[in-house]
Short mmCIF file of C-alpha atoms and ligand atoms in Angstrom, two decimals:
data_model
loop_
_atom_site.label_atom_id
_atom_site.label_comp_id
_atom_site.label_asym_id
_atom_site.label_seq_id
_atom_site.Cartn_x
_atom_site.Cartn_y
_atom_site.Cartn_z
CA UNK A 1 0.00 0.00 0.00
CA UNK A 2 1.41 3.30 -1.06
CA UNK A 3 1.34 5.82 1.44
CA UNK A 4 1.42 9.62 1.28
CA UNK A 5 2.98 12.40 3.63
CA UNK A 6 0.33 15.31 4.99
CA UNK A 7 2.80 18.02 6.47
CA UNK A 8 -0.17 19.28 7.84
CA UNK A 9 -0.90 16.18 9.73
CA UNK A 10 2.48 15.60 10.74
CA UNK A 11 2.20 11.73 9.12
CA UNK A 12 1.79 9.65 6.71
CA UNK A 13 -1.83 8.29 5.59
CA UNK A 14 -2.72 5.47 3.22
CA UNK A 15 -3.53 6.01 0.02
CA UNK A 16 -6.91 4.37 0.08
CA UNK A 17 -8.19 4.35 3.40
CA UNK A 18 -11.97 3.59 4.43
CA UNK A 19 -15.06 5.63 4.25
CA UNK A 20 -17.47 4.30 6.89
CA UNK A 21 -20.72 6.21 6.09
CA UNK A 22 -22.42 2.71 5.16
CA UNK A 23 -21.43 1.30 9.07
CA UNK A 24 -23.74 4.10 10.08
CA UNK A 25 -26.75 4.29 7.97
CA UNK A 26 -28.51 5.76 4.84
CA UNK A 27 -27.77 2.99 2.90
CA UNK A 28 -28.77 -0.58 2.56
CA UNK A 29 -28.13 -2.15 6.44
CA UNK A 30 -24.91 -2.94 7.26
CA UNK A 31 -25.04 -5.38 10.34
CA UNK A 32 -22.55 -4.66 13.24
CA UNK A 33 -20.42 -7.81 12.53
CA UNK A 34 -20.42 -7.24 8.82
CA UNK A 35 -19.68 -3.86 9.82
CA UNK A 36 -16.65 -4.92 12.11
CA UNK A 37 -15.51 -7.65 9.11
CA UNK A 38 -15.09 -4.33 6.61
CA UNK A 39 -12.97 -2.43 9.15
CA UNK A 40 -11.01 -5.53 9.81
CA UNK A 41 -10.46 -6.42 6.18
CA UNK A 42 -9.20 -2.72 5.48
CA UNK A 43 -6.69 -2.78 7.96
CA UNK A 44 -5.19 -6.33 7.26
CA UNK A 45 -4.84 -4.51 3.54
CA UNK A 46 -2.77 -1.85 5.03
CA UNK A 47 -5.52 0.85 4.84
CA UNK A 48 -4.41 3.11 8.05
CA UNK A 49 -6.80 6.11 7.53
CA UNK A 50 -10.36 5.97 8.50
CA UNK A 51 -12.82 8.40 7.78
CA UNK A 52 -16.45 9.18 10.04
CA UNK A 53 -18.64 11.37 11.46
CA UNK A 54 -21.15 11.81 14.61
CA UNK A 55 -24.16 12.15 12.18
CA UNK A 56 -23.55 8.56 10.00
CA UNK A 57 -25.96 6.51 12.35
CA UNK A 58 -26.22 9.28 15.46
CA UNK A 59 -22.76 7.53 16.27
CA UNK A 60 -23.56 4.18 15.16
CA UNK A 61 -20.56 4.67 12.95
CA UNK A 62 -18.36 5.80 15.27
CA UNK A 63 -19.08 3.28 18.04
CA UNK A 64 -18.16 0.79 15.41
CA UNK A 65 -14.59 2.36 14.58
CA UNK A 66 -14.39 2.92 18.46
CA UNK A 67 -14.85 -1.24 19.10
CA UNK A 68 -12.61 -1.74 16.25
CA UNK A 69 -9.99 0.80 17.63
CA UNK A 70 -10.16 -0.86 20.82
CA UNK A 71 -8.68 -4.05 18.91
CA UNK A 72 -6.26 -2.82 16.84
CA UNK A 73 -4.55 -0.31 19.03
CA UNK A 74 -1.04 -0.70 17.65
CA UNK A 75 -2.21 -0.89 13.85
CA UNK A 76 -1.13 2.89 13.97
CA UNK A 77 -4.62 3.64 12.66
CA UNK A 78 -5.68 7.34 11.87
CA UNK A 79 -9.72 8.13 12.38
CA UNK A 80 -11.03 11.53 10.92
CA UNK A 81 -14.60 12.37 12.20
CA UNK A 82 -17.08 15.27 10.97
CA UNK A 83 -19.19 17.51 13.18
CA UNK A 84 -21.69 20.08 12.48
CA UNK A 85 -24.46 18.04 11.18
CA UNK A 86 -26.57 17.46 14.04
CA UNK A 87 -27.32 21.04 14.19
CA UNK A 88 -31.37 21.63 13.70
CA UNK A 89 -31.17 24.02 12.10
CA UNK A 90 -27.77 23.57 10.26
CA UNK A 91 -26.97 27.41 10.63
CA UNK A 92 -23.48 28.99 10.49
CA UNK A 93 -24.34 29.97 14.21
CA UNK A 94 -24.27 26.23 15.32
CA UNK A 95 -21.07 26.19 14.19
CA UNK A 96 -19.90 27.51 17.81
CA UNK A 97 -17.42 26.36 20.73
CA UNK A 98 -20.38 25.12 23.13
CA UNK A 99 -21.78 23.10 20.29
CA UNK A 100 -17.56 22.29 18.96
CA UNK A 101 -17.47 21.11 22.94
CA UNK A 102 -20.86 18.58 23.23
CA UNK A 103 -20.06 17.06 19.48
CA UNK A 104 -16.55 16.62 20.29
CA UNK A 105 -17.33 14.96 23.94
CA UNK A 106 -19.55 12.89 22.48
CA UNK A 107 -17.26 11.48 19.60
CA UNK A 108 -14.50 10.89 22.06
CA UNK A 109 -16.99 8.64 23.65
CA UNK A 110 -18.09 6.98 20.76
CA UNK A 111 -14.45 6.32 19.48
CA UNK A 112 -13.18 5.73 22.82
CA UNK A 113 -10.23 7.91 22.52
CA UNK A 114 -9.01 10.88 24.67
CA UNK A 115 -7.99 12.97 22.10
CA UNK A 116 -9.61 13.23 18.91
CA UNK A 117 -6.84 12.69 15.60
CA UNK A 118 -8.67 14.49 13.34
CA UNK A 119 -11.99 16.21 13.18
CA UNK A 120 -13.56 17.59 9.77
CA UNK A 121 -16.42 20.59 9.67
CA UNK A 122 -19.67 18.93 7.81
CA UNK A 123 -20.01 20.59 4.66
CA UNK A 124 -20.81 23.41 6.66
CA UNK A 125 -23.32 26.64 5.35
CA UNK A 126 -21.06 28.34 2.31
CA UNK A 127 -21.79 31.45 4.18
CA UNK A 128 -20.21 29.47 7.27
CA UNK A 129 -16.63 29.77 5.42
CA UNK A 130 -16.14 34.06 6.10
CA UNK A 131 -16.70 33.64 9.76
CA UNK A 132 -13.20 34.07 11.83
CA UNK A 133 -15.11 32.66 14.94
CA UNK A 134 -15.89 29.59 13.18
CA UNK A 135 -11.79 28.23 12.89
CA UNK A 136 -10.78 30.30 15.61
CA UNK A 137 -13.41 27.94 18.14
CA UNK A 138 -11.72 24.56 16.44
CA UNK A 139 -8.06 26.14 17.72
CA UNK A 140 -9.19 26.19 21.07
CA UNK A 141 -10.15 22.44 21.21
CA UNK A 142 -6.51 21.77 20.13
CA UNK A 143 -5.50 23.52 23.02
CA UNK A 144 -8.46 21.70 25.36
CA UNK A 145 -6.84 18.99 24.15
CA UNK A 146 -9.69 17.29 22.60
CA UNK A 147 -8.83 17.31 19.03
CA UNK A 148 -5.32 17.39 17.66
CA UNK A 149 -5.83 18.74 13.90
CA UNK A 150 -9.04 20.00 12.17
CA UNK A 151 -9.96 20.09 8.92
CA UNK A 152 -13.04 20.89 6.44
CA UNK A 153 -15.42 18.61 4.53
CA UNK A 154 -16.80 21.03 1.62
CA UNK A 155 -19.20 20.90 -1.15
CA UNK A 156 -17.63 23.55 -3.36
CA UNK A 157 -14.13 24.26 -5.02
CA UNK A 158 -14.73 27.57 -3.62
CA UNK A 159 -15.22 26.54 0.03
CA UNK A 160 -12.16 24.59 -0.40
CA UNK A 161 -10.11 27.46 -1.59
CA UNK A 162 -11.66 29.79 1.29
CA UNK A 163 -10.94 27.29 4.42
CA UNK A 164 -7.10 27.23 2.78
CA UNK A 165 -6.74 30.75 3.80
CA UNK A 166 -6.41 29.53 7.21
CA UNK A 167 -2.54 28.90 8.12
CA UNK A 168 -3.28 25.11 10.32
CA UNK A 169 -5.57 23.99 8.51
CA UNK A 170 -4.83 20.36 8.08
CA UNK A 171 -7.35 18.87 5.31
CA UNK A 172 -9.96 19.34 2.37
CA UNK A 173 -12.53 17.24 2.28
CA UNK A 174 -14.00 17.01 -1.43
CA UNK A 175 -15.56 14.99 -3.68
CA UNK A 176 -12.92 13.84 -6.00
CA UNK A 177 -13.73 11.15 -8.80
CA UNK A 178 -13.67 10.36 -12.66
CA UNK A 179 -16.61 12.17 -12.81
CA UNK A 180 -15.66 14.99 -10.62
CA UNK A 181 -12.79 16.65 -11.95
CA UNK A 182 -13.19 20.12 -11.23
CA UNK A 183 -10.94 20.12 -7.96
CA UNK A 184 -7.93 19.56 -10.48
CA UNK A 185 -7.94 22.90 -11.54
CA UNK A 186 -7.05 25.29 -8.42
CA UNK A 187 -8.07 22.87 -5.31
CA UNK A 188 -5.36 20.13 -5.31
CA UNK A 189 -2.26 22.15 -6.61
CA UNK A 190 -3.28 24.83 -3.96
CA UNK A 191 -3.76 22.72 -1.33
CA UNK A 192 -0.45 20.19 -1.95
CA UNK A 193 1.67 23.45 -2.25
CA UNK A 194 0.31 24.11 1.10
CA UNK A 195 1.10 20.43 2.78
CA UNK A 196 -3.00 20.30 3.18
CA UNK A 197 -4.02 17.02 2.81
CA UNK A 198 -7.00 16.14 0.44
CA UNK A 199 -9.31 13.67 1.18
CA UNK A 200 -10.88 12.52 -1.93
CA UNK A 201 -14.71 11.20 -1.29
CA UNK A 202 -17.37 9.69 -2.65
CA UNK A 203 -14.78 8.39 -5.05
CA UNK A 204 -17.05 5.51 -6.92
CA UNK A 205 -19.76 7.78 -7.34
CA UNK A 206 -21.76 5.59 -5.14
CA UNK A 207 -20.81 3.10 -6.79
CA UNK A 208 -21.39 4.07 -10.15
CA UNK A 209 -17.48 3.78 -10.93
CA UNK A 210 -17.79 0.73 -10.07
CA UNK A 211 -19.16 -0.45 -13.50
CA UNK A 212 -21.75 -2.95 -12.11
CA UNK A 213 -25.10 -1.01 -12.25
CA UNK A 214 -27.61 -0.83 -15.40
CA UNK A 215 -30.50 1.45 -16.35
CA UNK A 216 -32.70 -1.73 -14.44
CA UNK A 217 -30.59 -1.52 -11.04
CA UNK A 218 -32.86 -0.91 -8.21
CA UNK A 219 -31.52 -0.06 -4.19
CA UNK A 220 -33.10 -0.67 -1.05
CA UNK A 221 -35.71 1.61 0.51
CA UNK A 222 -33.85 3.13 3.23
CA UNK A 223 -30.78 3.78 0.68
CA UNK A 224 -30.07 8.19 -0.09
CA UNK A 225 -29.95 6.04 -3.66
CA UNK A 226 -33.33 5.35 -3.66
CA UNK A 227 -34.64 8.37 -1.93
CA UNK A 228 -31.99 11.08 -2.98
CA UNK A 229 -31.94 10.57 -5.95
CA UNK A 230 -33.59 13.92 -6.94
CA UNK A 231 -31.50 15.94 -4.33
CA UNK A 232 -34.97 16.61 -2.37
CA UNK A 233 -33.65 14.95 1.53
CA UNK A 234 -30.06 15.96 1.39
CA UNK A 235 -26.89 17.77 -0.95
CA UNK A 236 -27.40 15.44 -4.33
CA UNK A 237 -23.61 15.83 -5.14
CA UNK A 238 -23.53 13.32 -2.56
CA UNK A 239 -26.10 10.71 -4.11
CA UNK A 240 -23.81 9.62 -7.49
CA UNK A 241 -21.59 12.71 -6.84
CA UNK A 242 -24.34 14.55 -8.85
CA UNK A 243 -24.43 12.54 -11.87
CA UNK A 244 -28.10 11.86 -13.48
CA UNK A 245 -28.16 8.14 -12.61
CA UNK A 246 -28.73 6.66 -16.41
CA UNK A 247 -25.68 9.60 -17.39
CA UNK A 248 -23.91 7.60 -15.29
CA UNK A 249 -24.57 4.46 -16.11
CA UNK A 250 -23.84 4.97 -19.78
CA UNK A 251 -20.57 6.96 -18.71
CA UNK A 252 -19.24 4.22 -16.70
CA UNK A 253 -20.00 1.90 -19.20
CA UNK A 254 -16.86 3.13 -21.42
CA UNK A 255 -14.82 3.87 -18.10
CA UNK A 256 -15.56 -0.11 -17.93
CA UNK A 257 -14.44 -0.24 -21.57
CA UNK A 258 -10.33 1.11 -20.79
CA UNK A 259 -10.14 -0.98 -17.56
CA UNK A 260 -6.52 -2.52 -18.02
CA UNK A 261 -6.71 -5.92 -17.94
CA UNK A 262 -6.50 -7.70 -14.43
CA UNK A 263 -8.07 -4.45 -13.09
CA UNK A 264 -11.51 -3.84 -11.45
CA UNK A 265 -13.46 -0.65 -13.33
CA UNK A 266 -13.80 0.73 -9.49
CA UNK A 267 -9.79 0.04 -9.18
CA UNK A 268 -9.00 2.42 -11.98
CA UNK A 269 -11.40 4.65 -10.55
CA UNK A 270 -9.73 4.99 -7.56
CA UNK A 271 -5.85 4.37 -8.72
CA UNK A 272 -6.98 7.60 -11.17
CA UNK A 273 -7.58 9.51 -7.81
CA UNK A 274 -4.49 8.33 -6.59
CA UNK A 275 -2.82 9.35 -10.04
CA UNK A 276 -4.30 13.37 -9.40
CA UNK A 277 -2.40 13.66 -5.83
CA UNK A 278 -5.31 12.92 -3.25
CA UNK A 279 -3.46 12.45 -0.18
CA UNK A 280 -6.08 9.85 0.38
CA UNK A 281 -9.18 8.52 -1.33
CA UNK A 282 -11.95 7.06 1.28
CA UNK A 283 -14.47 4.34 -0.61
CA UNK A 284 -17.00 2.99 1.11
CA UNK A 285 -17.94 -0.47 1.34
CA UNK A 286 -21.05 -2.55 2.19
CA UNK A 287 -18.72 -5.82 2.09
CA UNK A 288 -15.71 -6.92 3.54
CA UNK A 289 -14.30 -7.88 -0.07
CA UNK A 290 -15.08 -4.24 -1.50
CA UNK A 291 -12.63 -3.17 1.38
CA UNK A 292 -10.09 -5.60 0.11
CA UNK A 293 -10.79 -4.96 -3.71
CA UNK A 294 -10.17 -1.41 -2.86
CA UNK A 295 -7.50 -1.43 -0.94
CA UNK A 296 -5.22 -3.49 -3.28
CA UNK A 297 -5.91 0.28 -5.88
CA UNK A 298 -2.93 1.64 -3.10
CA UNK A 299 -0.50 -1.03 -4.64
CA UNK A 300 -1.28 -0.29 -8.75
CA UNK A 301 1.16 0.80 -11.05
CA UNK A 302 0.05 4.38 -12.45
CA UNK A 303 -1.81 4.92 -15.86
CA UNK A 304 -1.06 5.13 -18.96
CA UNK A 305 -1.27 8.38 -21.12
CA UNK A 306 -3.92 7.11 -23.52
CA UNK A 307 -6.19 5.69 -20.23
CA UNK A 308 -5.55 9.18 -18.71
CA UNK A 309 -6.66 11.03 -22.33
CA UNK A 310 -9.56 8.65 -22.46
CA UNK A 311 -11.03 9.38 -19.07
CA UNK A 312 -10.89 12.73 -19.44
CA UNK A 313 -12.89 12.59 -22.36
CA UNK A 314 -15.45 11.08 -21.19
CA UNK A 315 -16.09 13.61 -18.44
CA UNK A 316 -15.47 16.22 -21.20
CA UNK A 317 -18.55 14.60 -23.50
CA UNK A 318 -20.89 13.03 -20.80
CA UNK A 319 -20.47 14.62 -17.23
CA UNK A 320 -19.05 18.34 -17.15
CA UNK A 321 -22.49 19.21 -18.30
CA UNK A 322 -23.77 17.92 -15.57
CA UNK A 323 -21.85 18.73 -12.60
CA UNK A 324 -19.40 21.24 -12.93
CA UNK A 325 -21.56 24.81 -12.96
CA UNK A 326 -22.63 23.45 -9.59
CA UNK A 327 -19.48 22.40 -7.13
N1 NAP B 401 -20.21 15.33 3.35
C1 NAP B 401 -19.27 14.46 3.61
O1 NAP B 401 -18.31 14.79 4.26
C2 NAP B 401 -19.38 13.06 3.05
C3 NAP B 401 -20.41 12.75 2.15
C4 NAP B 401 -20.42 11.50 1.56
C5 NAP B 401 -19.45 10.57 1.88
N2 NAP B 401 -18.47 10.89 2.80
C6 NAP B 401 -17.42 9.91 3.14
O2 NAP B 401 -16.87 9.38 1.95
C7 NAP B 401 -16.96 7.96 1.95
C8 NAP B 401 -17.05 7.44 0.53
O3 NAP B 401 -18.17 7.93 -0.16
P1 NAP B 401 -19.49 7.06 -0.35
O4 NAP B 401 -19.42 5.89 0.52
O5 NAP B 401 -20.63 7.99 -0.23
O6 NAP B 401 -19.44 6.64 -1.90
P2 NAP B 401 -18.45 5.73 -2.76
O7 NAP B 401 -17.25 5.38 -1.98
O8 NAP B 401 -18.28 6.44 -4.04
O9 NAP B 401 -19.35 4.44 -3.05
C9 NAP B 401 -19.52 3.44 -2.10
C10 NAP B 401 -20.34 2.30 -2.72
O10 NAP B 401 -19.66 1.80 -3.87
C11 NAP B 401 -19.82 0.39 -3.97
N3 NAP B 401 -18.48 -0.23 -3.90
C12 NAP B 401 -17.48 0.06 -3.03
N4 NAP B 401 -16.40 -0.69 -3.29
C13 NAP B 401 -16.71 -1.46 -4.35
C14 NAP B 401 -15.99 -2.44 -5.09
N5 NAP B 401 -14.73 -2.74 -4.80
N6 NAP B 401 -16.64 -3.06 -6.11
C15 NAP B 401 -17.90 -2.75 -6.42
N7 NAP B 401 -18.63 -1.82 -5.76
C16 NAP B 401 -18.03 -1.18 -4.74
C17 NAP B 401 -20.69 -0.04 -2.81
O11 NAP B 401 -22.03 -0.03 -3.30
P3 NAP B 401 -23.04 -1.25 -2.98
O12 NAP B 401 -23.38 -1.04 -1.54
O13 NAP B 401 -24.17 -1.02 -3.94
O14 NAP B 401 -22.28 -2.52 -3.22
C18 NAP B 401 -20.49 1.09 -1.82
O15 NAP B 401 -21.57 1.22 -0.91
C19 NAP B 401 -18.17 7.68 2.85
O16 NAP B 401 -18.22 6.34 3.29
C20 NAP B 401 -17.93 8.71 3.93
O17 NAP B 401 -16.94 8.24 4.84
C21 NAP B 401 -18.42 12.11 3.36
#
C-alpha cells in the first residue's frame, strides 16, 4: 500500500483508506459484525486512515470504529470524524465552541479515545466559510486537548479554496472522482503546495465507478440512492456525486471499456484519484471484499497516457455538463 505524507498532519496516511458512512446508515443495512468484518479487512490490507462522522448513524458509525480501535490499538490507525451536522437548524451559528465542545465529547466517547486525531467541519453553510469565529473555536479544542488537527469537509471548489486561507488547517474534504474533476484545476495544486491534505470522497460515485449497475438496477428503501436521488432529503452531489443516474450508467460503461486488464473498473477509478495527488481517497464499502478490492488500488502501477486522455474525455462529453456549474 502506497502511502502519502500530509505536512499538515504531521504523518503519513494510506492512500486508500476507508469511508465508513455505510457502518452508520442511509444505505442498505450494514449489520454490526459485517460492519466490524469491513474495518477488519481494510486494515489487514494496510488501509491506516479511517474516515467518520457523529451524524452517520447518530454515532452508530463511530461506536463501530471505536470497538474496532479498541482491537487494533497498535495498527497505527488514523480516524477523521465530521461535526456540524446534528445542528437543527444547520446554521453557520451552530457552528460555535459550546456546540464544537458537546459534538466533540460525544465522539471521544463513541471512538473511545481521549484525544480526537482528526476532526472535519460537515459541509458546513457556504456562508459558514467568512466567519473568523468559526476556525478560531476549532483552535481552542486543540488547546483543550480534545482534538489534535481539524480540517473541512466542503461541497464547493470555492469553500475549499476559502478554508485554505487559514494557516493550520490540516485537510480538504472534497468529492474527488472520474466524474468529478473540477478540484484539479485550483483545489489540489493549492492545497499540496500548502502540505493540506486532500481527502478525496465519494470516489465511486456511489458506486457508479464501479461499473456494475444498469439502467434496471434498483436499491433498497432506506438507501439516499433510492430516496436522494432527486436531491430533495439531502446535498445530491452526494447521491452519485451529482451525476443523473442513467448519465452515469452509460458513462461508466466506457470507463468499464479502458479498464486494463486484471483491473476492477472501481480500481481504476480509484488508482486515477491516486494518479491526481489525493493524499487519500476514502471508498465505502457494504462488504468486507469491496474493502479488500479497494484497498489493493494503493499497490497499482500508475496509468497510462492514452487511459488518462480517455477518461478525461469522457467527463469532457458526458459529465461536465452535468456537474461542474454546480461544485
Ligand atoms: N459530506 C461528507 O463529508 C461526506 C459525504 C459523503 C461521503 N463521505 C465519506 O466518503 C466515503 C465514501 O463515499 P461514499 O461511501 O458515499 O461513496 P463511494 O465510496 O463512491 O461508493 C460506495 C459504494 O460503492 C460500492 N463499492 C465500493 N467498493 C466497491 C468495489 N470494490 N466493487 C464494487 N462496488 C463497490 C458499494 O455499493 P453497494 O453497496 O451497492 O455494493 C459502496 O456502498 C463515505 O463512506 C464517507 O466516509 C463524506
Amino acid at each position: 500500500m502506497r502511502s502519502n505524507d500530509v505536512s499538515r498532519l504531521g504523518r503519513s496516511v494510506s492512500a486508500i483508506g476507508q469511508g465508513c458512512w455505510q457502518l452508520g446508515g442511509d444505505w442498505a443495512e450494514v449489520g454490526d459484525d459485517t460492519a466490524q468484518e469491513v474495518l477488519h479487512a481494510a486494515a489487514d490490507s494496510g488501509v491506516t486512515f479511517f474516515d467518520t462522522a457523529d451524524v452517520y448513524g447518530t454515532g452508530r458509525s463511530e461506536r463501530a470504529v471505536g470497538a474496532f480501535l479498541a482491537d487494533r490499538k497498535d495498527a497505527g490507525i488514523m480516524v477523521a470524524t465530521k461535526m456540524g451536522r446534528l445542528a437543527d437548524p444547520h446554521v453557520p451559528e451552530a457552528y460555535n465552541l459550546d456546540n464544537y465542545r458537546r459534538w466533540t465529547d460525544s465522539s471521544r466517547e463513541n471512538l473511545g479515545v481521549e484525544t480526537l486525531d482528526l476532526v472535519q467541519l460537515h459541509c458546513p453553510p457556504t456562508a459558514a466559510f467568512d466567519i473568523p469565529q468559526m476556525y478560531d473555536d476549532l483552535r481552542t479544542l486543540v488547546a483543550e486537548g480534545r482534538i489534535a488537527k481539524w480540517g473541512v469537509s466542503v461541497e464547493t471548489t470555492d469553500e475549499a479554496m476559502r478554508a485554505l486561507e487559514e494557516p493550520d488547517l490540516a485537510t480538504i474534504q472534497i468529492i474527488l472522482n472520474v466524474f468529478r474533476r473540477k478540484p484539479l484545476d485550483r483545489v489540489l495544486p493549492a492545497a499540496n503546495a500548502a502540505g493540506v491534505g486532500i481527502i478525496a470522497r465519494v470516489p465511486l460515485a456511489s458506486g457508479l465507478l464501479s461499473g456494475k449497475y444498469d439502467e434496471h438496477t434498483t436499491f433498497a428503501p432506506e438507501d439516499h440512492r433510492t430516496w436522494n436521488r432527486d436531491g430533495s432529503k439531502m446535498e445530491i452531489g452526494e447521491t452519485f456525486a451529482g451525476v443523473p443516474f442513467e448519465v452515469g450508467v452509460e458513462a461508466a460503461r466506457e470507463v468499464a471499456a479502458v479498464t486494463p486488464e486484471g483491473w476492477t473498473t472501481a480500481q481504476l477509478s480509484l488508482a486515477w484519484i491516486i494518479a491526481v495527488g489525493a493524499a487519500t481517497v476514502i471508498p465505502g464499502a457494504s462488504r468486507p471484499q469491496q474493502a479488500r478490492d479497494n484497498a489493493a488500488a494503493g499497490s497499482l502501477p500508475g496509468l497510462d497516457e492514452a487511459t488518462l486522455a480517455e477518461l478525461k474525455r469522457i467527463y469532457d462529453e458526458r459529465i461536465a455538463q452535468h456537474v461542474a456549474h454546480r461544485w
